[in-house]
N, CA, C and O atoms as a MOPAC input file, in Angstrom:
PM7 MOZYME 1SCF
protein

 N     60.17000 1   -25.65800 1   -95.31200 1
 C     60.55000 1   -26.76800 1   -94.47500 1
 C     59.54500 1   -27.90500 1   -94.59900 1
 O     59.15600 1   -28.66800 1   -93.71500 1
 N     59.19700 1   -27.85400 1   -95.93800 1
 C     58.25900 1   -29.18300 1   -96.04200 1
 C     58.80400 1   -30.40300 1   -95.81300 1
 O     59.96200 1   -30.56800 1   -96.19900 1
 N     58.12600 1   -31.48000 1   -95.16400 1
 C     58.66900 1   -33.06600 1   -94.58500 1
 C     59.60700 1   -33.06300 1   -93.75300 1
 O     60.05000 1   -34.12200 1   -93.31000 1
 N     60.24400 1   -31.47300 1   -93.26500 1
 C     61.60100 1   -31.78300 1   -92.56100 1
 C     61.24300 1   -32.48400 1   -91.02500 1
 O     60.12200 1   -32.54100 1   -90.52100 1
 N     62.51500 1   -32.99600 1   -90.44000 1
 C     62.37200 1   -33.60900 1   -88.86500 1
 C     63.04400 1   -32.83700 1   -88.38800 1
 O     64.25700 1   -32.65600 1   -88.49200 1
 N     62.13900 1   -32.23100 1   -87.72100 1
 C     62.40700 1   -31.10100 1   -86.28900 1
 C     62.72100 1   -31.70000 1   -84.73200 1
 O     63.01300 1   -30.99000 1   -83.77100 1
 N     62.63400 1   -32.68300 1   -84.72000 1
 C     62.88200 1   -33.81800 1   -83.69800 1
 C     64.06700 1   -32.71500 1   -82.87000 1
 O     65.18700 1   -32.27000 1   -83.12200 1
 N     63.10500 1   -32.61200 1   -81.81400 1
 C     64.65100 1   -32.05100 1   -80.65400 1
 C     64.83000 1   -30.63400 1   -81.00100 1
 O     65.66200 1   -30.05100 1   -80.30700 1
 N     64.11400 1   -29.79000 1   -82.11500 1
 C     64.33800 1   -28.60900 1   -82.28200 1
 C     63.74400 1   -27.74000 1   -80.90900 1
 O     62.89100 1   -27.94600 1   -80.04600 1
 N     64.98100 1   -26.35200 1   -81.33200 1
 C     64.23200 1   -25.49800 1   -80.15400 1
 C     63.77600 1   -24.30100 1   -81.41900 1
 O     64.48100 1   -24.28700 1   -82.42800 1
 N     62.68100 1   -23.38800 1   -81.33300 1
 C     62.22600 1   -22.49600 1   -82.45700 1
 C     62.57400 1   -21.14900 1   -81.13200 1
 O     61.91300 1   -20.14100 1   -81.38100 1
 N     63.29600 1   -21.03700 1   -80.08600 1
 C     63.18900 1   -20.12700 1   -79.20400 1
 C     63.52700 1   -18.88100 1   -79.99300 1
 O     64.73300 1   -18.88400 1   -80.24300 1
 N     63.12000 1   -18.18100 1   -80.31300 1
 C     63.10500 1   -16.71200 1   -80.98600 1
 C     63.48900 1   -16.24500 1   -82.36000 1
 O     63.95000 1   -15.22600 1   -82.87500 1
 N     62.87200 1   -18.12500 1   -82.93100 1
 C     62.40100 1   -18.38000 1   -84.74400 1
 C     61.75900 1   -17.01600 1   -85.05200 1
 O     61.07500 1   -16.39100 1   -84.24200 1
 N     62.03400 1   -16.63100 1   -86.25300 1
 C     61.20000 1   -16.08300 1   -87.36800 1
 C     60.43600 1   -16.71300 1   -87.98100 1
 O     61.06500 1   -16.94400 1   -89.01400 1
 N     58.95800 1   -17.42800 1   -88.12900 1
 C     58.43000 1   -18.40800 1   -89.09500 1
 C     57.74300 1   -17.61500 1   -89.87900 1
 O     56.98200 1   -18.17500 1   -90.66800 1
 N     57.80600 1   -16.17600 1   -89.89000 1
 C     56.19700 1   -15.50300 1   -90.54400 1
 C     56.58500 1   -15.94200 1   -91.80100 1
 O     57.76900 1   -15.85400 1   -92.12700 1
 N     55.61100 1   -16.48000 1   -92.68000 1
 C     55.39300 1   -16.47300 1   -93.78700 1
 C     56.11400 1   -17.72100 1   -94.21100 1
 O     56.38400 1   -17.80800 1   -95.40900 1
 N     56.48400 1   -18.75100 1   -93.36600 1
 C     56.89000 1   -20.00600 1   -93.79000 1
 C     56.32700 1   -20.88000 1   -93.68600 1
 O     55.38600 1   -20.90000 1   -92.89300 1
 N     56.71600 1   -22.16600 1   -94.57100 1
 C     55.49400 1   -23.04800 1   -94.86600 1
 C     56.59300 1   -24.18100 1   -94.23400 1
 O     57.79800 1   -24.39400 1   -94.36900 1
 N     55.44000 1   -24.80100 1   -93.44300 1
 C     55.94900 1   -25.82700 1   -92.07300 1
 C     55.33300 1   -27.14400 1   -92.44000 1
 O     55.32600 1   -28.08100 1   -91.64200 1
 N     54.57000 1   -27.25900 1   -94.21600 1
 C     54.05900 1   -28.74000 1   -94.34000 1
 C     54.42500 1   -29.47200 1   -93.91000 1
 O     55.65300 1   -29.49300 1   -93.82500 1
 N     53.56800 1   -30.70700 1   -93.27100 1
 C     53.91400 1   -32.01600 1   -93.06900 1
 C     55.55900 1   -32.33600 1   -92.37700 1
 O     56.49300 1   -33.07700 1   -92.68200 1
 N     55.33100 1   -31.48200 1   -91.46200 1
 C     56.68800 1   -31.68600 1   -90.41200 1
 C     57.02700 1   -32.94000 1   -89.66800 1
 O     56.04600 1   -33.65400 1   -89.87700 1
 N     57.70400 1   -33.48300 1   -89.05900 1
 C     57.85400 1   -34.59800 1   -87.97300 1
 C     58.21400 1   -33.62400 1   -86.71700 1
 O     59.15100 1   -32.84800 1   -86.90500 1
 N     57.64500 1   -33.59500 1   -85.62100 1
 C     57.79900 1   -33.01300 1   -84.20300 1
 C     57.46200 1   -33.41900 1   -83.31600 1
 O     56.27600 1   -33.40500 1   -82.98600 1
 N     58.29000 1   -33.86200 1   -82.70800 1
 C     58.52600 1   -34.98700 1   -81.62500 1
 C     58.22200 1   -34.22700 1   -80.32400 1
 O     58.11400 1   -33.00200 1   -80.25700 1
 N     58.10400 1   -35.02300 1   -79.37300 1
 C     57.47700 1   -34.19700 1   -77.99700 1
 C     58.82200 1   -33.69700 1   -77.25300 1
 O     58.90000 1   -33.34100 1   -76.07700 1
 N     59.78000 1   -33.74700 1   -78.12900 1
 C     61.23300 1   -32.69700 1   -77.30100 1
 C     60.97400 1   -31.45300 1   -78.50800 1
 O     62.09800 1   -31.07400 1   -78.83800 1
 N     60.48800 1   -31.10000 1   -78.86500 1
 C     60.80200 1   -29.97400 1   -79.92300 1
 C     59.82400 1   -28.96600 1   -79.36100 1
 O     58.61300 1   -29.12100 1   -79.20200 1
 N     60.76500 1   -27.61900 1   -79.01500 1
 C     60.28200 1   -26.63800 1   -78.12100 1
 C     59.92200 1   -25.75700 1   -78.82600 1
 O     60.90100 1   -25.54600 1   -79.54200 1
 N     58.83400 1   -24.81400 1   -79.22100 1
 C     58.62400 1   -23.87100 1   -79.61000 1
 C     58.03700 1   -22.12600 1   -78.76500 1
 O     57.76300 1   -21.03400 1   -79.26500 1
 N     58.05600 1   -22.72400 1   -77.06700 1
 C     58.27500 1   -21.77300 1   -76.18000 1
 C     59.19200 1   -20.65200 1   -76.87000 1
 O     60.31100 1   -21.03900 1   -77.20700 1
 N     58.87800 1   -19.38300 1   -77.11100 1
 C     59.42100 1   -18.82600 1   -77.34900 1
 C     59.89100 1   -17.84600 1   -78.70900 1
 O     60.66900 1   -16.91000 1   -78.89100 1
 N     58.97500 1   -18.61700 1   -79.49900 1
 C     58.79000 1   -18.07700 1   -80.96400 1
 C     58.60100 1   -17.04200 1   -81.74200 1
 O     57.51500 1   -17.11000 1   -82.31900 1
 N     59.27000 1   -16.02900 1   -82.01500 1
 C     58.94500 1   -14.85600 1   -82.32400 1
 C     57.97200 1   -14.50300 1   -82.94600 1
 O     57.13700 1   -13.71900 1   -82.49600 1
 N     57.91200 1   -15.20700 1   -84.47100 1
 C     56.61600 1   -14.61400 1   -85.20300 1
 C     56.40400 1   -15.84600 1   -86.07000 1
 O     57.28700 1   -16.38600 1   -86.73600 1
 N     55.11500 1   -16.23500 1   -85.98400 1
 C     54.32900 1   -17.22500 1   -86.64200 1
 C     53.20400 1   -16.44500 1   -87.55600 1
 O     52.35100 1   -17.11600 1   -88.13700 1
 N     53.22000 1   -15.15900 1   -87.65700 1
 C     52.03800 1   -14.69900 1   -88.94800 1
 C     52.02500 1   -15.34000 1   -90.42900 1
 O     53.14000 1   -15.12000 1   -90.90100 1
 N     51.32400 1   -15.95800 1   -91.24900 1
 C     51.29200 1   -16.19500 1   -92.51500 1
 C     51.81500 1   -17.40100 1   -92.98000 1
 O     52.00800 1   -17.65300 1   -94.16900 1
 N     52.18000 1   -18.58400 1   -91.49100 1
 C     52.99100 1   -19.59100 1   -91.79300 1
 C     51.71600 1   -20.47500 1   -92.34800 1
 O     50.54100 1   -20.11100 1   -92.38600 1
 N     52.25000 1   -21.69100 1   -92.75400 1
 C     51.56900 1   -22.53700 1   -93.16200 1
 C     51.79600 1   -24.42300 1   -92.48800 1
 O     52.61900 1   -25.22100 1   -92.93700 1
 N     50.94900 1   -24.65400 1   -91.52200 1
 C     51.03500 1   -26.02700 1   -90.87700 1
 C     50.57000 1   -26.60900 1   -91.14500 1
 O     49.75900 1   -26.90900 1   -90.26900 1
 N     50.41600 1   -27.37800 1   -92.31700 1
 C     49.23100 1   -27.95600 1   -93.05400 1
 C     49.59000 1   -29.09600 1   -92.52100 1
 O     50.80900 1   -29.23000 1   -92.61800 1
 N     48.86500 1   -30.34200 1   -91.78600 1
 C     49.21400 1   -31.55900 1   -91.91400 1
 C     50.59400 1   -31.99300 1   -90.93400 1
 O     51.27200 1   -33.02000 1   -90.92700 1
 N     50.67300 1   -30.79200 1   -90.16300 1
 C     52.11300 1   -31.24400 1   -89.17400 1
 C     51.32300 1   -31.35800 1   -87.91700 1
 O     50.58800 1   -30.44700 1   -87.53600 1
 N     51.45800 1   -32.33500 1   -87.35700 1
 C     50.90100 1   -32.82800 1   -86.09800 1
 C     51.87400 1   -32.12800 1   -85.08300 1
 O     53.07600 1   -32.39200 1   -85.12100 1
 N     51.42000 1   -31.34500 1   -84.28600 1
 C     51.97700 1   -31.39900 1   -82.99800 1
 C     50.83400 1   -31.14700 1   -81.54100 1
 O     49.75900 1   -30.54900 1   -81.50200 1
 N     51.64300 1   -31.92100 1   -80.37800 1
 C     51.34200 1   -31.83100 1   -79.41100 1
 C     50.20900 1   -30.83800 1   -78.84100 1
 O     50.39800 1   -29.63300 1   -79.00600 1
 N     49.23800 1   -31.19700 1   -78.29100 1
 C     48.22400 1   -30.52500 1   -77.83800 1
 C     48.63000 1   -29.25400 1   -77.39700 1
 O     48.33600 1   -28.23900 1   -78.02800 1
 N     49.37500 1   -29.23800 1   -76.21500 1
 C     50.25800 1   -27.90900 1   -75.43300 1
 C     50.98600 1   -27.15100 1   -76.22600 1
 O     51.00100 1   -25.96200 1   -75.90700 1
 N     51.86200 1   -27.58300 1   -77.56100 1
 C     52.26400 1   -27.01500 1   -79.12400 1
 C     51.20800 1   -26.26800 1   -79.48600 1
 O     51.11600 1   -25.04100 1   -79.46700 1
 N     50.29800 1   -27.18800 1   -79.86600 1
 C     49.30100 1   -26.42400 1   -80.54500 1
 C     48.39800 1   -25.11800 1   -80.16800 1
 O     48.02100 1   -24.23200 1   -80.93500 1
 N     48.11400 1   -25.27800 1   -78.49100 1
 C     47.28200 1   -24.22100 1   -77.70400 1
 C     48.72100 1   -23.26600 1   -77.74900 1
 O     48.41000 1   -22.07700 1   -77.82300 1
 N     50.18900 1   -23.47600 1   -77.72300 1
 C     50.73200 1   -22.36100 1   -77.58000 1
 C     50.86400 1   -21.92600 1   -78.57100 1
 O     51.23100 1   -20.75100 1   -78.60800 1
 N     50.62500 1   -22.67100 1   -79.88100 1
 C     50.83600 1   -21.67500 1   -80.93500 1
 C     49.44900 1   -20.44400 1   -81.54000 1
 O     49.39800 1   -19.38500 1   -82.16400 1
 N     48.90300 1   -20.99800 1   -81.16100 1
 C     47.35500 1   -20.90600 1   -81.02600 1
 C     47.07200 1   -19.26400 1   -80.53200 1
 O     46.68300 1   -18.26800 1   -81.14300 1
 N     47.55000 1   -19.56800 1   -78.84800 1
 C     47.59100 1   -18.35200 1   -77.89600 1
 C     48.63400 1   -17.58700 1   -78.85100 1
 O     48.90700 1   -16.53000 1   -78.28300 1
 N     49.07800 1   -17.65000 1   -79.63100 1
 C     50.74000 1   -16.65400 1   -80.06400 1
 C     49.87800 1   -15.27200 1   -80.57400 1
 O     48.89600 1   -15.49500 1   -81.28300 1
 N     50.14700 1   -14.09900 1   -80.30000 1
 C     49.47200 1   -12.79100 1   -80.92300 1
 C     50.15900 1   -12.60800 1   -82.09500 1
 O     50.12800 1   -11.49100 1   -82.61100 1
 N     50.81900 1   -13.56300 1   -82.64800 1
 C     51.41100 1   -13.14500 1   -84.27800 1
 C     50.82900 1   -14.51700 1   -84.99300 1
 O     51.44200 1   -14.87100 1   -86.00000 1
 N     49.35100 1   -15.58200 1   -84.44200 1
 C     49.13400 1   -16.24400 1   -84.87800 1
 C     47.92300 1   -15.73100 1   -85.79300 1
 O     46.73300 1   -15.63300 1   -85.49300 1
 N     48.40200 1   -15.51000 1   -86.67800 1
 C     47.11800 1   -14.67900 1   -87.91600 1
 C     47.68900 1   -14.51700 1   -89.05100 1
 O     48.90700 1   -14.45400 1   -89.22000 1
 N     46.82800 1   -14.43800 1   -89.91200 1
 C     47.48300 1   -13.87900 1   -91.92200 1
 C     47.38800 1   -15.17700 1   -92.44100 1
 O     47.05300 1   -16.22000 1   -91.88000 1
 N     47.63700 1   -15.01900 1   -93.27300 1
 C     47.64100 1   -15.81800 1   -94.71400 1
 C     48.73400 1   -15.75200 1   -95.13900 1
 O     49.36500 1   -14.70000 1   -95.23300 1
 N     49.38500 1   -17.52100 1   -95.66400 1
 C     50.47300 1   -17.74900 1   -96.08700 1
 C     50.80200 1   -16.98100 1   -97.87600 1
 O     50.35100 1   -17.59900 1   -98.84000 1
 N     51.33500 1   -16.08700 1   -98.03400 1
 C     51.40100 1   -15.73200 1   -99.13100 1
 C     51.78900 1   -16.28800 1  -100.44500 1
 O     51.62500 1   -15.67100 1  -101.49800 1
 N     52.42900 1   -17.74600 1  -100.34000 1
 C     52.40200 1   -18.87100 1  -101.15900 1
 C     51.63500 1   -19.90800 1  -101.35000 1
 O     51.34600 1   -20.21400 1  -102.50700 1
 N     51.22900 1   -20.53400 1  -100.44200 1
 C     49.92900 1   -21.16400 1  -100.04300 1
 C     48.87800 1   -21.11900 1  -100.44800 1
 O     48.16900 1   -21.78900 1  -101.19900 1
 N     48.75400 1   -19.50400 1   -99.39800 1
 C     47.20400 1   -19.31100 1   -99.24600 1
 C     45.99400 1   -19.66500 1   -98.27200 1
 O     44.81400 1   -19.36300 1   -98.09400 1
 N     47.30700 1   -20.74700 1   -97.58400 1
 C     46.23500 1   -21.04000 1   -96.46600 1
 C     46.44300 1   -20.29500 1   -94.93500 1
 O     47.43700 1   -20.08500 1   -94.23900 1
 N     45.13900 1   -20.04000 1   -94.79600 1
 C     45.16200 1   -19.23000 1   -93.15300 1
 C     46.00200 1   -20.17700 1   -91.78600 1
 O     45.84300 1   -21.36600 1   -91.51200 1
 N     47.15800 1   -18.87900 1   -90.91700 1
 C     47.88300 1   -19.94800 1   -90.33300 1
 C     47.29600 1   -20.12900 1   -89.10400 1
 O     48.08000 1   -20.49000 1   -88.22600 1
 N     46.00600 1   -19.96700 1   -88.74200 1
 C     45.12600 1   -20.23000 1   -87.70300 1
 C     44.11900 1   -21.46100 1   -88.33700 1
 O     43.69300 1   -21.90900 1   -87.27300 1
 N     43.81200 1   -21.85500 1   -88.84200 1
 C     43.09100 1   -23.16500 1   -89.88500 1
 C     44.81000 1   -23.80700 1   -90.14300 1
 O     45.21700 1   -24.35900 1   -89.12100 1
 N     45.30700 1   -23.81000 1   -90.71100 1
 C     46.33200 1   -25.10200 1   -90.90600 1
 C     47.10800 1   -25.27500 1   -89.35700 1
 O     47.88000 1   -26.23100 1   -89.27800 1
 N     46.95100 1   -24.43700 1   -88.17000 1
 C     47.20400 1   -25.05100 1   -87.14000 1
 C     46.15600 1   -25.77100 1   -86.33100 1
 O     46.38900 1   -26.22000 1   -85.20800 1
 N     44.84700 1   -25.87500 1   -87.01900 1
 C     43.44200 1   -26.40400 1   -86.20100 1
 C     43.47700 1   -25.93700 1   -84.95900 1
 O     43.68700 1   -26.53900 1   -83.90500 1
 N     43.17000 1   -24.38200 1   -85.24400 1
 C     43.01200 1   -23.71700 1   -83.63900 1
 C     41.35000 1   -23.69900 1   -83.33500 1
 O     40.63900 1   -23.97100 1   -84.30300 1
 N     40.80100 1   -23.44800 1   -82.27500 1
 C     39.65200 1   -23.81900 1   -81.65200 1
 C     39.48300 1   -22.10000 1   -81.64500 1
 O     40.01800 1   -21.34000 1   -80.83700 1
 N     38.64600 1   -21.74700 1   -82.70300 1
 C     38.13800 1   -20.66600 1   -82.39500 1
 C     36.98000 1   -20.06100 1   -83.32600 1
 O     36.45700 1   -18.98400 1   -83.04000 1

């Protein structure tokens, strides 16, 4: 889903493990409350929302390495830890 506009998306009980989320557009209606699994994704360069970010952050499937990539999905979400 590289460059895509997520504008208005809901991810409520997405699968993302292992998907690459480059350089997204995500607008402050795009909900990700609810997300099943974010292990191994890749957010390189997609800006989202502070409260986005700490929830993706807090997610217990926020860990691994994108297996195409390569990049860690706790570093391409700039988590504080």
């Amino acid at each position: 889903m590289s460059l895509a506009n997520v504008e208005m998306a809901q991810f409520t009980r997405a699968n993302l493990k292992n998907a690459i989320l480059k350089e997204m557009y995500v607008s402050g209606a795009t909900i990700f409350d609810g997300v099943k699994d974010i292990e191994g994704s890749d957010w390189t360069d997609t800006m989202l929302r502070r409260d986005q970010q700490k929830y993706l952050c807090n997610h217990p499937t926020a860990k691994g390495t994108n297996p195409v990539t390569g990049v860690d999905t706790r570093e391409s979400l700039m988590c504080l830890d």
